[in-house]
Coordinates of C-alpha atoms in Angstrom, one line a residue:
X1 CA 83.0 169.9 113.5
X2 CA 82.7 169.1 109.8
X3 CA 83.5 165.5 108.7
X4 CA 86.6 165.1 106.5
X5 CA 86.4 163.2 103.2
X6 CA 89.8 162.6 101.5
X7 CA 89.6 161.4 97.9
X8 CA 92.6 159.5 96.4
X9 CA 92.4 161.1 92.9
X10 CA 94.8 158.6 91.2
X11 CA 93.0 155.6 92.5
X12 CA 89.5 156.9 91.8
X13 CA 90.4 158.1 88.3
X14 CA 92.1 154.9 87.6
X15 CA 89.1 152.8 88.6
X16 CA 87.4 153.4 85.3
X17 CA 89.2 152.7 82.0
X18 CA 87.9 155.7 80.2
X19 CA 91.1 156.9 78.6
X20 CA 92.3 158.9 81.7
X21 CA 95.9 158.0 81.0
X22 CA 95.9 160.2 78.0
X23 CA 95.3 163.3 80.1
X24 CA 95.9 162.6 83.8
X25 CA 95.5 166.3 84.8
X26 CA 92.2 166.6 82.8
X27 CA 90.9 163.5 84.5
X28 CA 91.7 164.8 87.9
X29 CA 90.0 168.1 87.1
X30 CA 86.9 166.3 85.9
X31 CA 86.8 164.3 89.2
X32 CA 87.4 167.6 91.1
X33 CA 84.5 169.2 89.3
X34 CA 82.1 166.3 90.3
X35 CA 83.0 166.5 94.0
X36 CA 81.3 169.8 95.1
X37 CA 77.9 168.1 94.8
X38 CA 79.0 165.7 97.5
X39 CA 80.5 168.5 99.6
X40 CA 77.0 170.0 99.8
X41 CA 74.9 166.9 100.1
X42 CA 77.2 164.3 101.7
X43 CA 77.8 160.7 100.6
X44 CA 74.5 158.9 101.3
X45 CA 74.9 156.1 103.9
X46 CA 78.5 157.2 104.6
X47 CA 78.8 160.8 105.7
X48 CA 76.3 163.6 106.1
X49 CA 77.0 167.3 105.6
X50 CA 78.6 169.5 106.6
X51 CA 81.8 168.1 105.3
X52 CA 85.2 169.2 104.1
X53 CA 86.1 167.6 100.8
X54 CA 89.8 167.2 100.0
X55 CA 91.2 165.7 96.7
X56 CA 94.8 164.5 96.8
X57 CA 96.6 164.6 93.4
X58 CA 100.0 163.5 92.4
X59 CA 102.3 163.2 89.4
X60 CA 101.0 164.8 86.2
X61 CA 97.9 166.0 88.1
X62 CA 99.9 168.2 90.5
X63 CA 98.9 171.8 90.4
X64 CA 95.2 171.2 89.8
X65 CA 93.5 174.1 91.5
X66 CA 90.9 174.0 94.3
X67 CA 87.3 175.0 93.6
X68 CA 84.5 176.0 95.9
X69 CA 83.7 173.0 98.1
X70 CA 86.8 171.0 97.2
X71 CA 90.3 171.7 98.5
X72 CA 93.0 170.1 96.3
X73 CA 96.2 169.0 97.9
X74 CA 99.2 168.3 95.5
X75 CA 101.5 165.6 96.9
X76 CA 105.2 166.4 96.5
X77 CA 105.9 162.6 96.3
X78 CA 103.5 159.8 97.0
X79 CA 99.8 160.6 97.0
X80 CA 99.3 157.8 99.5
X81 CA 101.8 159.3 101.9
X82 CA 100.1 162.7 101.6
X83 CA 96.7 161.1 102.4
X84 CA 98.2 159.5 105.5
X85 CA 99.7 162.8 106.6
X86 CA 96.3 164.5 106.2
X87 CA 94.4 161.9 108.1
X88 CA 97.0 162.1 110.9
X89 CA 97.0 165.9 111.0
X90 CA 93.4 166.7 110.3
X91 CA 91.3 163.6 111.0
X92 CA 91.7 163.2 114.7
X93 CA 88.5 163.9 116.7
X94 CA 86.3 164.1 113.7
X95 CA 84.5 161.7 111.3
X96 CA 87.2 160.9 108.6
X97 CA 86.5 159.0 105.4
X98 CA 89.1 158.1 102.8
X99 CA 87.9 157.2 99.3
X100 CA 90.3 154.7 97.7
X101 CA 90.5 151.0 96.7
X102 CA 94.2 150.8 97.5
X103 CA 94.5 148.0 100.1
X104 CA 97.8 149.2 101.6
X105 CA 96.5 152.8 101.9
X106 CA 93.3 151.4 103.5
X107 CA 95.4 149.6 106.1
X108 CA 97.5 152.7 106.9
X109 CA 94.5 155.1 107.3
X110 CA 92.3 152.7 109.2
X111 CA 95.2 152.3 111.7
X112 CA 94.8 156.1 112.3
X113 CA 91.0 155.8 112.9
X114 CA 89.7 156.7 109.4
X115 CA 87.0 154.8 107.6
X116 CA 87.4 153.8 104.0
X117 CA 85.1 153.4 101.1
X118 CA 85.8 152.5 97.4
X119 CA 85.8 154.8 94.3
X120 CA 82.1 154.1 93.5
X121 CA 81.1 156.3 96.4
X122 CA 82.1 159.3 94.2
X123 CA 81.9 157.8 90.7
X124 CA 78.1 157.4 90.6
X125 CA 78.1 153.7 91.6
X126 CA 76.6 151.9 94.5
X127 CA 75.4 154.4 97.1
X128 CA 73.9 152.0 99.6
X129 CA 76.5 152.8 102.3
X130 CA 78.4 149.5 102.2
X131 CA 82.1 149.9 102.0
X132 CA 83.5 148.6 98.8

């Protein structure tokens, strides 16, 4: 069974002060477009392919389309709540990794058995496998 990687778009996009707040949807699309590489190669030291990559968007980024290798889930309300729902519904019995720096979300998904790593895992930062 493929590993599941769920990316908290708002948290990852917000981790770098690059002007994302001027175009939240565009920032989410740029992140989405960077993720298929990881869907094919995995996240070194964290999860090996094959994997299912899911990007959770909320607010102004709702409606961003999926692309090959990345399923986009638009949260009707809180992105964190949608991530917890996905971990509960799809993470059981498989390797599940959530990419976020949100401490409360971390606590919630770890209680469901998911592992967590920080935004650098998908933003070109440290790839040594340590959780950030």
